[in-house]
PDB file of C-alpha atoms in Angstrom:
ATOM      1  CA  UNK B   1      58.000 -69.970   6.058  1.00 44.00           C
ATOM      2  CA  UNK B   2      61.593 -68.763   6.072  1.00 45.00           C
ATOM      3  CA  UNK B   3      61.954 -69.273   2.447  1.00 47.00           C
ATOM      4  CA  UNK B   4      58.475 -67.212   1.824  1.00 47.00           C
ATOM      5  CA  UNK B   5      60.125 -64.657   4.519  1.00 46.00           C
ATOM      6  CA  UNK B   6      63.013 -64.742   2.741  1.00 46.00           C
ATOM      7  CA  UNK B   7      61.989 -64.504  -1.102  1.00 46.00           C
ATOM      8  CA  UNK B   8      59.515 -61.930   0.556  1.00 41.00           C
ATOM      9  CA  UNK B   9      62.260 -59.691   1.557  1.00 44.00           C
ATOM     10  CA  UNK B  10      64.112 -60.499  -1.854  1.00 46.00           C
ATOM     11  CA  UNK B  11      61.758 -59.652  -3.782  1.00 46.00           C
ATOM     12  CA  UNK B  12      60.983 -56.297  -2.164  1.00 45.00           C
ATOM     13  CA  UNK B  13      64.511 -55.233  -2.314  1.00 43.00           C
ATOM     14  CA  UNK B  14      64.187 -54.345  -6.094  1.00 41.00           C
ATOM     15  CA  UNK B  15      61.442 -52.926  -5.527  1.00 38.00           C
ATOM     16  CA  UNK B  16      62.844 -50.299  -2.672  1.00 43.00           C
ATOM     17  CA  UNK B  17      66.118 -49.875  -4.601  1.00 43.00           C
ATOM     18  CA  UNK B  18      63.649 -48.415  -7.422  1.00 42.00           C
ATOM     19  CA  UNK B  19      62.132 -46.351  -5.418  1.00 38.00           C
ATOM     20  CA  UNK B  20      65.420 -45.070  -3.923  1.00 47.00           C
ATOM     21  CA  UNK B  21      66.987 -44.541  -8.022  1.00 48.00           C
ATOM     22  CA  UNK B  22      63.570 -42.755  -8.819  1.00 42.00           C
ATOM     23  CA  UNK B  23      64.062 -40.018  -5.922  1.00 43.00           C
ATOM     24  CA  UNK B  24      67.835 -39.890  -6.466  1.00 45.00           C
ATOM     25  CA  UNK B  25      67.192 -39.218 -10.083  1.00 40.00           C
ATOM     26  CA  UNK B  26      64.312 -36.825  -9.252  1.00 41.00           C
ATOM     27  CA  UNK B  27      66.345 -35.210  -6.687  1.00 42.00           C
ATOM     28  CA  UNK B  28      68.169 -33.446  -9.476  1.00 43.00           C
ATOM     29  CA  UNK B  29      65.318 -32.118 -11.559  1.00 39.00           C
ATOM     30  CA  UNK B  30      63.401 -30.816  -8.412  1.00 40.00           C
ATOM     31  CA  UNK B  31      66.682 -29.078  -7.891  1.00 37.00           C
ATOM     32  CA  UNK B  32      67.227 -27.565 -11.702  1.00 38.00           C
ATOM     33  CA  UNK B  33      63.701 -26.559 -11.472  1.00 40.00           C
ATOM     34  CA  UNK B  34      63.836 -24.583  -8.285  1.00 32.00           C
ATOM     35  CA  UNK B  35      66.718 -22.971  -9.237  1.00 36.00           C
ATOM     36  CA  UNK B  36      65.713 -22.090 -12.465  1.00 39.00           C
ATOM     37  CA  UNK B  37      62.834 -20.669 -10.876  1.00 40.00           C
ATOM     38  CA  UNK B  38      64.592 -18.847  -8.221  1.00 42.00           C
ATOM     39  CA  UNK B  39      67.279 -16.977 -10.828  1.00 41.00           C
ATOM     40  CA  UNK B  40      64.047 -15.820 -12.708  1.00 41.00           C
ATOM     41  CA  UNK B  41      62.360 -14.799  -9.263  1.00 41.00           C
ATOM     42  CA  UNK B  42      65.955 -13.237  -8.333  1.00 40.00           C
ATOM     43  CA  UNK B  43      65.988 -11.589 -11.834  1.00 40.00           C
ATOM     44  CA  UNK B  44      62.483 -10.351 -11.647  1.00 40.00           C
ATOM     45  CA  UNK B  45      63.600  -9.297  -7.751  1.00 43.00           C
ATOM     46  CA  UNK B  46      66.576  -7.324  -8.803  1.00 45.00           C
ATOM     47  CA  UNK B  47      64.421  -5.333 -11.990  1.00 48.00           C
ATOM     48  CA  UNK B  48      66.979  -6.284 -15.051  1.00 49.00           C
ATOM     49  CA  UNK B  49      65.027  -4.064 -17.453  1.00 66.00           C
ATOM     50  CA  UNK B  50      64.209  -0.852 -15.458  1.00 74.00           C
ATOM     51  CA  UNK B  51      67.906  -1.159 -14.581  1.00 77.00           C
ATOM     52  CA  UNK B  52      68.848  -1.138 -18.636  1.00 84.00           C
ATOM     53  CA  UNK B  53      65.887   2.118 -18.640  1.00 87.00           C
ATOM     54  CA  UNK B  54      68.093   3.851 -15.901  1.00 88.00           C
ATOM     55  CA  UNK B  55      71.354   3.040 -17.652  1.00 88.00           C
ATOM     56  CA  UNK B  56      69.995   4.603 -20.850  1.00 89.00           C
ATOM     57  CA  UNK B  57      68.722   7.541 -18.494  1.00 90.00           C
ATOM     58  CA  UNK B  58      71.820   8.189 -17.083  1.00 92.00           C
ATOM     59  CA  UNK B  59      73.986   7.886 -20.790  1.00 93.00           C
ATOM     60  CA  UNK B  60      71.434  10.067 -22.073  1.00 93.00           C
ATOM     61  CA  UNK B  61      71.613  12.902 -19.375  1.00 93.00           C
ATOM     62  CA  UNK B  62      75.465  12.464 -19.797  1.00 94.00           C
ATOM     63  CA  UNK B  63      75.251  13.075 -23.374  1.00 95.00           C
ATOM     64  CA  UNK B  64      73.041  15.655 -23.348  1.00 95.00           C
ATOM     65  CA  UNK B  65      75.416  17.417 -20.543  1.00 96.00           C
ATOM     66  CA  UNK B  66      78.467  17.345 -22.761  1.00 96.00           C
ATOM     67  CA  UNK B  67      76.962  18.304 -25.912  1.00 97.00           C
ATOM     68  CA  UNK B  68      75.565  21.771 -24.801  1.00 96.00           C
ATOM     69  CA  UNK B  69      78.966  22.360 -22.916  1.00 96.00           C
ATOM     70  CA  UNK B  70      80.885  21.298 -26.478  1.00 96.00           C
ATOM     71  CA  UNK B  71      78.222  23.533 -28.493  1.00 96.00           C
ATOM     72  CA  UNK B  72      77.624  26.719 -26.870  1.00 95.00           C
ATOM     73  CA  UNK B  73      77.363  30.622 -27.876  1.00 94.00           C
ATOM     74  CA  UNK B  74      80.637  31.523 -25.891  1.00 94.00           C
ATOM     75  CA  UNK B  75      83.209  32.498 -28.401  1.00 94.00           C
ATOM     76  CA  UNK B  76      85.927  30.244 -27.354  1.00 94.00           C
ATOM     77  CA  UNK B  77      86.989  26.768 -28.607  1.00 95.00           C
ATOM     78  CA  UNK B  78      85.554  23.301 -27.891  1.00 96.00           C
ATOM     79  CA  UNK B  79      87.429  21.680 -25.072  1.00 94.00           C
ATOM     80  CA  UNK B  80      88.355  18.006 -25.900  1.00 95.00           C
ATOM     81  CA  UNK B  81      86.835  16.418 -22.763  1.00 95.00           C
ATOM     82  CA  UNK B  82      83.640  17.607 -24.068  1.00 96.00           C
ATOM     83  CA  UNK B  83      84.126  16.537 -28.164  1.00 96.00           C
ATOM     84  CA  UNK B  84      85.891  13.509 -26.444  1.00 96.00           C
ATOM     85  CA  UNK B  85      82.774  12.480 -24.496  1.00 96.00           C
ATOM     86  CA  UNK B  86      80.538  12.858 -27.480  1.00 96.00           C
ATOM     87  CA  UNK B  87      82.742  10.883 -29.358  1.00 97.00           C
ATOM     88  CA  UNK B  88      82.667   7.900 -26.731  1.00 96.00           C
ATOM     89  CA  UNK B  89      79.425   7.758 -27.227  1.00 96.00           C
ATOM     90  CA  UNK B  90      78.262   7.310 -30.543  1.00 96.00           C
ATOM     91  CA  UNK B  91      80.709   4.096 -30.013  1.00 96.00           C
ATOM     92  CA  UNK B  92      78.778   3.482 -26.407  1.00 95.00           C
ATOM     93  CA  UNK B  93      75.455   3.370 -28.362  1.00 94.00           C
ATOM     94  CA  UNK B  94      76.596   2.434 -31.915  1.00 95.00           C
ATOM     95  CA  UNK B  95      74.961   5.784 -33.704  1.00 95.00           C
ATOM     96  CA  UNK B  96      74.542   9.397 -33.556  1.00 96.00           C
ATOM     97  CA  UNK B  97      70.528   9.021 -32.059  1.00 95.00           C
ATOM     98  CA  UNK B  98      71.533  11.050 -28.937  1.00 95.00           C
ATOM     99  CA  UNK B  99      73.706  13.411 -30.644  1.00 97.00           C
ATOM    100  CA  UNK B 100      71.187  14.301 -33.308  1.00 97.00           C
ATOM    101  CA  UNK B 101      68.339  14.945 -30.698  1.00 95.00           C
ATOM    102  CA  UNK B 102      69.845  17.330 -28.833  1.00 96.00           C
ATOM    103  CA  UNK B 103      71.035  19.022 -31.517  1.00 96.00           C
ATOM    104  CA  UNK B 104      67.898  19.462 -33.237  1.00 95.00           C
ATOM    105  CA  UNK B 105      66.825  21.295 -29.759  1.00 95.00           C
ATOM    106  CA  UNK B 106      69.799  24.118 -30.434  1.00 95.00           C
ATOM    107  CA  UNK B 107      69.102  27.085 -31.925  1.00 95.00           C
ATOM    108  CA  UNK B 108      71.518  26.797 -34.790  1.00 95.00           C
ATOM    109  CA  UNK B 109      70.153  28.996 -36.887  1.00 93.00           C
ATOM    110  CA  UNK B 110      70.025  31.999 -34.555  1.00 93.00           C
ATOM    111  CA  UNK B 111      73.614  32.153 -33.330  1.00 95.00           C
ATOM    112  CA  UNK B 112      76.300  31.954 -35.469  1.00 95.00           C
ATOM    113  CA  UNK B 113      79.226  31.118 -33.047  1.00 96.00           C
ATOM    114  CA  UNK B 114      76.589  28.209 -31.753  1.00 96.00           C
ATOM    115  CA  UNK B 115      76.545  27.049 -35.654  1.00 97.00           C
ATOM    116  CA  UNK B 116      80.260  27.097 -35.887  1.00 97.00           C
ATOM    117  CA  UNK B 117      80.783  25.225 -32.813  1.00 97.00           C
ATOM    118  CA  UNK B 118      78.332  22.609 -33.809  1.00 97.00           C
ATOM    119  CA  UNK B 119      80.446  22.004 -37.292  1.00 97.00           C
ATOM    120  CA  UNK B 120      83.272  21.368 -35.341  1.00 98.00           C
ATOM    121  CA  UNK B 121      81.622  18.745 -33.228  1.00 97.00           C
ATOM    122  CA  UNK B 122      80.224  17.028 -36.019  1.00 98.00           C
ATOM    123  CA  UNK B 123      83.389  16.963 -38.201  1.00 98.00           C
ATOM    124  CA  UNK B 124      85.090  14.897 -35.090  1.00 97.00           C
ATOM    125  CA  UNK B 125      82.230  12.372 -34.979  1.00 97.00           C
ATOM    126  CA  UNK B 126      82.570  11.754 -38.596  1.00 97.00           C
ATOM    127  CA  UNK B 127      86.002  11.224 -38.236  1.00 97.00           C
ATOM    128  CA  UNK B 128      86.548   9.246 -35.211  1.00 96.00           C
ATOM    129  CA  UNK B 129      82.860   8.815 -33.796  1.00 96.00           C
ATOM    130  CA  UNK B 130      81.212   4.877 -34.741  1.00 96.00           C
ATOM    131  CA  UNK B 131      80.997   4.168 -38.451  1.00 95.00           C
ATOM    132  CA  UNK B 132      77.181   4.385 -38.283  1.00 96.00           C
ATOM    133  CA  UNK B 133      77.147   8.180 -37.617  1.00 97.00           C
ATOM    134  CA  UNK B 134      77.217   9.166 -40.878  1.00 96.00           C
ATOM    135  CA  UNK B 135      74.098   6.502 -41.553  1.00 95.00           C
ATOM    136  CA  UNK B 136      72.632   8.259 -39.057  1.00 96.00           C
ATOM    137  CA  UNK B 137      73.763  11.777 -40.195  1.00 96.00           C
ATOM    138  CA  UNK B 138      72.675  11.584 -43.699  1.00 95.00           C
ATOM    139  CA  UNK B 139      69.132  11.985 -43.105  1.00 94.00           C
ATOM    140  CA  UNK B 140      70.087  15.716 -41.670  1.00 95.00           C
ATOM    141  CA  UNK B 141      71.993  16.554 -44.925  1.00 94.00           C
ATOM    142  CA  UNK B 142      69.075  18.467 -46.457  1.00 94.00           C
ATOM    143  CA  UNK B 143      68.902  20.725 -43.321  1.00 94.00           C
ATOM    144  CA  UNK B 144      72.528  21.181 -43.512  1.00 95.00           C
ATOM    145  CA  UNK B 145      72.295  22.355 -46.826  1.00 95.00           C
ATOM    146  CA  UNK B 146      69.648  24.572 -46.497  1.00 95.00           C
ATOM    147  CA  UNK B 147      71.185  25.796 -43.287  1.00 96.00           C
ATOM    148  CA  UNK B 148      74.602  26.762 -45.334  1.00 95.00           C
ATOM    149  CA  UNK B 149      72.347  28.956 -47.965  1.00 95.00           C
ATOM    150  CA  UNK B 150      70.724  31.155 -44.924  1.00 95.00           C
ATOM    151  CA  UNK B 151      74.600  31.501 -43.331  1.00 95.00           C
ATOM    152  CA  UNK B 152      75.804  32.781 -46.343  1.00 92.00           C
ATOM    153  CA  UNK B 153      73.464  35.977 -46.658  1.00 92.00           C
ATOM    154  CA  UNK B 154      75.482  37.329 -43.587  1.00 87.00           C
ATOM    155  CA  UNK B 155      79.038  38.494 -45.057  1.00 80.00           C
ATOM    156  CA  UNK B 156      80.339  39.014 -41.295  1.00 80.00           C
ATOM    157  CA  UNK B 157      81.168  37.657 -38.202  1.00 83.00           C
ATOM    158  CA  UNK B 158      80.655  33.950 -38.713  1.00 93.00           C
ATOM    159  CA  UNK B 159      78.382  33.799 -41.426  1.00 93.00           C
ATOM    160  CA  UNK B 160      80.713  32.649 -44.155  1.00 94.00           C
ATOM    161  CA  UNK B 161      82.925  30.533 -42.402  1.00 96.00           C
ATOM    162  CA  UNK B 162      79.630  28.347 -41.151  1.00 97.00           C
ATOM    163  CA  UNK B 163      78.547  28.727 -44.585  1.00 96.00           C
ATOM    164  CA  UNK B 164      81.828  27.290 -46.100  1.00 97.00           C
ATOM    165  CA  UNK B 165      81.962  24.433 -42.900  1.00 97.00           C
ATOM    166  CA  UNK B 166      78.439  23.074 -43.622  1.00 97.00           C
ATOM    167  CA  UNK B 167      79.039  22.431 -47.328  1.00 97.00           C
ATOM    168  CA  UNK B 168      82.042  20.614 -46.813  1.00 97.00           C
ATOM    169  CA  UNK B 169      80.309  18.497 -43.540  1.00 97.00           C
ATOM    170  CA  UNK B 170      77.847  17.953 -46.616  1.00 97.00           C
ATOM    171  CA  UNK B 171      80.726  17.264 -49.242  1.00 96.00           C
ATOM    172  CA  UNK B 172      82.362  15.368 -46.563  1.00 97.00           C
ATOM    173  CA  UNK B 173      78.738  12.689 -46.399  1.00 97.00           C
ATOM    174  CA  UNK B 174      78.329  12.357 -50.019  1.00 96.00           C
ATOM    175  CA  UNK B 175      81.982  11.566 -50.334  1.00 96.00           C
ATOM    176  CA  UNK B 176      81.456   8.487 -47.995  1.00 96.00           C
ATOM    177  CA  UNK B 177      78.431   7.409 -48.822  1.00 96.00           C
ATOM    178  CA  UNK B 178      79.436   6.915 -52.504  1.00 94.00           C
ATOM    179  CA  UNK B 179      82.702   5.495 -51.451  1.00 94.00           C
ATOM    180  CA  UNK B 180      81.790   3.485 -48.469  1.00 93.00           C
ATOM    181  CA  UNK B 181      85.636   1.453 -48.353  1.00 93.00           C
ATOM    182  CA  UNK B 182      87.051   5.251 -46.871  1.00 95.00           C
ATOM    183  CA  UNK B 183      86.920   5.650 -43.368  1.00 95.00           C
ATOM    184  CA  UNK B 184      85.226   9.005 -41.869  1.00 95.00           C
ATOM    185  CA  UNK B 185      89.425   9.607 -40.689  1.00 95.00           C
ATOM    186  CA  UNK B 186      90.466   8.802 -44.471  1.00 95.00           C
ATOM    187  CA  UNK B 187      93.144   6.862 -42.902  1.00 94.00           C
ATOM    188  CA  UNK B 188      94.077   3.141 -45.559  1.00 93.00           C
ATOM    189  CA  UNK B 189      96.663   1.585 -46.557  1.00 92.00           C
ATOM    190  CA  UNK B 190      97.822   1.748 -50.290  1.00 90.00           C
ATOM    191  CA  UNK B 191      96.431  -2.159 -50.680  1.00 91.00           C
ATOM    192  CA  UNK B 192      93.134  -0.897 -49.692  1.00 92.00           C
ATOM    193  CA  UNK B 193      93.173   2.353 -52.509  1.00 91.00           C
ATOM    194  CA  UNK B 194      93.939   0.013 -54.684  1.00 88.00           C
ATOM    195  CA  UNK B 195      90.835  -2.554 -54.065  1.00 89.00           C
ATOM    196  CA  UNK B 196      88.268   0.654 -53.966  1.00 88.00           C
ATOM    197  CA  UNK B 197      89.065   1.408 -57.331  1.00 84.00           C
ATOM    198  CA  UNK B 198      88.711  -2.308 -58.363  1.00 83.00           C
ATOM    199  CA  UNK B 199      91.872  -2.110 -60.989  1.00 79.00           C
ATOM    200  CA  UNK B 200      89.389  -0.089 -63.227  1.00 84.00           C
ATOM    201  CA  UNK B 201      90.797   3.316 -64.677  1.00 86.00           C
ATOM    202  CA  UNK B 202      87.251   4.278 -65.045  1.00 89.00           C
ATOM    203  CA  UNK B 203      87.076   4.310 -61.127  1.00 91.00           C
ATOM    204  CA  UNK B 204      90.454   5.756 -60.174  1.00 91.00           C
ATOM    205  CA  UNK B 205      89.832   8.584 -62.470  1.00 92.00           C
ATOM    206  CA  UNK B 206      86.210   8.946 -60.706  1.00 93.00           C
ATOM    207  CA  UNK B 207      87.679   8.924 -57.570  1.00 94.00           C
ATOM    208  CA  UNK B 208      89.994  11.658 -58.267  1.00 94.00           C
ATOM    209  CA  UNK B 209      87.620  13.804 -59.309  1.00 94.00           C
ATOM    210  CA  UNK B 210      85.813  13.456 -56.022  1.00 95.00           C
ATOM    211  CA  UNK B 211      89.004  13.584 -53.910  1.00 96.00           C
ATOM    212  CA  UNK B 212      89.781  16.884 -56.044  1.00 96.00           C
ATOM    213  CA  UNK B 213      86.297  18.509 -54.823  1.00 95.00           C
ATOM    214  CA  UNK B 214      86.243  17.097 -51.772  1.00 96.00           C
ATOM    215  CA  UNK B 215      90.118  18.757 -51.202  1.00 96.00           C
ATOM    216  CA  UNK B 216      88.620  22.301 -52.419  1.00 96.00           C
ATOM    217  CA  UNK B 217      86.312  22.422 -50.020  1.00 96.00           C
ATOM    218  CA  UNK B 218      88.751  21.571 -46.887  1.00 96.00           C
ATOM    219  CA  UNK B 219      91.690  24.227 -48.669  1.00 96.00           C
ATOM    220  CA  UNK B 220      88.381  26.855 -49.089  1.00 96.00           C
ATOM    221  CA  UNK B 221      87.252  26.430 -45.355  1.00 96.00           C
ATOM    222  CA  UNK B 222      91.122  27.102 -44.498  1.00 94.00           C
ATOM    223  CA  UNK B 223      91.879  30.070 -46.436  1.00 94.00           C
ATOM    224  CA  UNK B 224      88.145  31.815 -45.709  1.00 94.00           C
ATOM    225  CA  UNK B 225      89.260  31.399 -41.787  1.00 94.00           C
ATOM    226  CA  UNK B 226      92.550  32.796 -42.290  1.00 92.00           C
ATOM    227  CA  UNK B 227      90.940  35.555 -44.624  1.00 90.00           C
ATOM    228  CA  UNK B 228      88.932  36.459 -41.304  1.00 89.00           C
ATOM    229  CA  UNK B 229      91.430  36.855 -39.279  1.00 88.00           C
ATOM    230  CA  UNK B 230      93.169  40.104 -38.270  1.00 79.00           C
ATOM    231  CA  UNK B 231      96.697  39.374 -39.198  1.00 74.00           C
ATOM    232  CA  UNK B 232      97.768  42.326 -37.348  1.00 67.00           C
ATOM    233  CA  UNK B 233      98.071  41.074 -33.793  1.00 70.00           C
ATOM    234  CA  UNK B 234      98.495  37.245 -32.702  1.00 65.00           C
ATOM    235  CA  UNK B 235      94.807  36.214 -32.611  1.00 77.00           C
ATOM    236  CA  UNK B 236      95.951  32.602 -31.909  1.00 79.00           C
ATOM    237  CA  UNK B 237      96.168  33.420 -28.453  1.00 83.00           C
ATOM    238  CA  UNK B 238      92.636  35.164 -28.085  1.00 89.00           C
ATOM    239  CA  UNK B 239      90.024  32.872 -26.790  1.00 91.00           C
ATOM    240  CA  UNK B 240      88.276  34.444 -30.373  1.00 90.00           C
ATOM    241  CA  UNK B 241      90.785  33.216 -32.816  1.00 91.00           C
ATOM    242  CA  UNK B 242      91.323  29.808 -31.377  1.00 93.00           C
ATOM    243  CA  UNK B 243      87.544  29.430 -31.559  1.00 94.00           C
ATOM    244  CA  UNK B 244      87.992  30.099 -35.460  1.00 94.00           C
ATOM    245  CA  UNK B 245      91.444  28.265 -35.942  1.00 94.00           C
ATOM    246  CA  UNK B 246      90.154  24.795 -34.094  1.00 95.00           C
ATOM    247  CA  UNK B 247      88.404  23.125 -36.414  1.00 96.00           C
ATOM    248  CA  UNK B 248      91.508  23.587 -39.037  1.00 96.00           C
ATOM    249  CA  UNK B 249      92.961  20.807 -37.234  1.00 95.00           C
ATOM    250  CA  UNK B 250      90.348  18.253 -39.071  1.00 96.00           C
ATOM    251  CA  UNK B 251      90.867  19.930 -41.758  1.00 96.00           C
ATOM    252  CA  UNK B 252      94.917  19.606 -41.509  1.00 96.00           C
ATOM    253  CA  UNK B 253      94.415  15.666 -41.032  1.00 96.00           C
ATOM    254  CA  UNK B 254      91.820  15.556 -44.109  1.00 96.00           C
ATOM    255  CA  UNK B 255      93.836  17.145 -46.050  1.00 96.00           C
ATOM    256  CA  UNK B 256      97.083  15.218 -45.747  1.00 96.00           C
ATOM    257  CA  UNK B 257      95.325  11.820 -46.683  1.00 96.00           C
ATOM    258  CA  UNK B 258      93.190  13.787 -49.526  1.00 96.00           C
ATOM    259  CA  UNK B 259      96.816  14.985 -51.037  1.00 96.00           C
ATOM    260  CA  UNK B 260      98.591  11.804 -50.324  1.00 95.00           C
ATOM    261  CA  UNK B 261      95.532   9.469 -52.302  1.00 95.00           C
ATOM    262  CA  UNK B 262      95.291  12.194 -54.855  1.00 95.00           C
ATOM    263  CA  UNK B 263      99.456  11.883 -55.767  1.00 94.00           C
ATOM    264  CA  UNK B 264      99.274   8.218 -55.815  1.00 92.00           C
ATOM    265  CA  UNK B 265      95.742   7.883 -57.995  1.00 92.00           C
ATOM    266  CA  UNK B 266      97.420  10.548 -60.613  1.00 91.00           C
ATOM    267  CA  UNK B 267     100.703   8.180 -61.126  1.00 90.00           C
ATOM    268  CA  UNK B 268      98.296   5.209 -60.925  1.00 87.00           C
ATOM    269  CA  UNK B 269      96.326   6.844 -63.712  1.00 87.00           C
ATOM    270  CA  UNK B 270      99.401   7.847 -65.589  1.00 83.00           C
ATOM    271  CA  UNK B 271     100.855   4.529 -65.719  1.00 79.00           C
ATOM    272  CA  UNK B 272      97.643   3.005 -67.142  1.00 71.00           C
ATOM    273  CA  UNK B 273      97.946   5.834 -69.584  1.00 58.00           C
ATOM    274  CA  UNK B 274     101.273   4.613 -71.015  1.00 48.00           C
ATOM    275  CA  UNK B 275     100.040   0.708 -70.589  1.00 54.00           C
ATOM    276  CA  UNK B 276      96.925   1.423 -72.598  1.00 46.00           C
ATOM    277  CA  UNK B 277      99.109   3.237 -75.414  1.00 46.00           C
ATOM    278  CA  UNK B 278     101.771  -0.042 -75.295  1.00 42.00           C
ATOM    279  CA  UNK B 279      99.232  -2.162 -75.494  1.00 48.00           C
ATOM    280  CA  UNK B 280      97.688  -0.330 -78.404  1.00 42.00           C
ATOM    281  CA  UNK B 281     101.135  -0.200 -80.734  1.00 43.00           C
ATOM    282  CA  UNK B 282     101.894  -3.694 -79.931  1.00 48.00           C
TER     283      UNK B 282
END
């Protein structure tokens, strides 16, 4: 009998030591499960998507706040918290979406001074704003275009000068969308110039062509605005005449990288010239 008692309680010793591994190794699964189930009860709880829909809200509002302040009928310039905002967030939202929409809503064609402002706006987005503003931009260009035609019937006030702006925003997005390598600030190294013409003469002299055009139309904004001006008293310190003479500041940096690639492609394309005729005599 002790033997039986004691094989008895031998034997049932596996038995409970099984039962103990099974709830120690079920112990852990119950708990992964719960808390899985709790952080999607907790996420559910705390509303993760209407939270994203009021974040959106709330960039959207700020947008839209910034953008009529930057573009507005008063005749004075844009104030850099206000192009600096806009610019923050094309990065913020990786596009132009926002900008474009409340645009559209502005009466551009109706007010001048409103059209003006809104070229200046735009020009800073394409220069510093996220690269995919000018995908996004493109799709406007026809508008812009037909926009510059109306502008230029008027031959005061600011009819011309938004005339003049909106071909060269438009000169400005065909330049970049046929050479994708140059940034909307035109800012590269000399490494880089040389890989977008792809050691092809063919290419450098196409790209200097379009550099040359896309020059005019910066040097033809400047001299129009000055041409507007009344040279007779200092209009640079009018709230008028630094509303015209603003934007010139793009057009200052565009212009220095414009002149600095042109210089460099025109010896590049002058050294070829004398390679090609070496190589022909010998």
């Amino acid at each position: 009998m002790e033997r039986s008692s004691s094989s008895i309680r031998r034997g049932s010793n596996p038995l409970a030591k099984n039962l103990r591994g099974r709830r120690r190794l079920s112990a852990p699964v119950s708990a992964t499960a719960l808390s899985s189930g709790g952080g999607a009860a907790a996420r559910a709880a705390a509303g993760g998507a209407p939270a994203d829909v009021a974040e959106r809200d709330a960039f959207e509002r700020g947008q839209t706040v910034s953008i009529n302040k930057a573009i507005n009928a008063q005749e004075v310039a844009v104030k850099e918290k206000h192009a600096r905002t806009c610019i923050l967030g094309t990065h913020h939202e990786k596009g132009a979406h926002t900008f474009w929409s409340v645009v559209n809503r502005l009466p551009l064609s109706s007010n001048a001074v409103l059209c003006w402002k809104f070229c200046h706006v735009f020009h800073k987005l394409l220069r510093d704003g996220h690269p995919n503003v000018l995908k996004d931009s493109v799709r406007y260009k026809n508008e812009l275009s037909d926009m510059s035609r109306m502008w230029g019937h008027l031959s005061e006030g600011y009819g011309q000068l938004c005339s003049i702006y909106l071909k060269l925003l438009r000169t400005k997005m065909e330049f970049h969308t046929k050479n994708p390598r140059f940034p909307g600030n035109l800012q590269m190294s000399d490494r880089q110039l040389d890989e977008t013409g792809e050691n092809d003469v063919n290419n450098f002299f196409q790209l200097t062509v379009e550099m040359f055009d896309y020059l005019e139309c910066e040097l033809n904004l400047f001299q129009t605005v000055f041409s507007s001006l009344d040279m007779s008293r200092s209009v640079s310190v009018t709230a008028a005449g630094q509303c015209r003479l603003a934007p010139l500041i793009q057009v200052i940096l565009d212009c220095s990288h414009l002149y600095d690639y042109t210089v460099k492609l025109l010896f590049k394309l002058h050294s070829c010239k004398y390679k090609f005729i070496y190589s022909f005599l010998s």
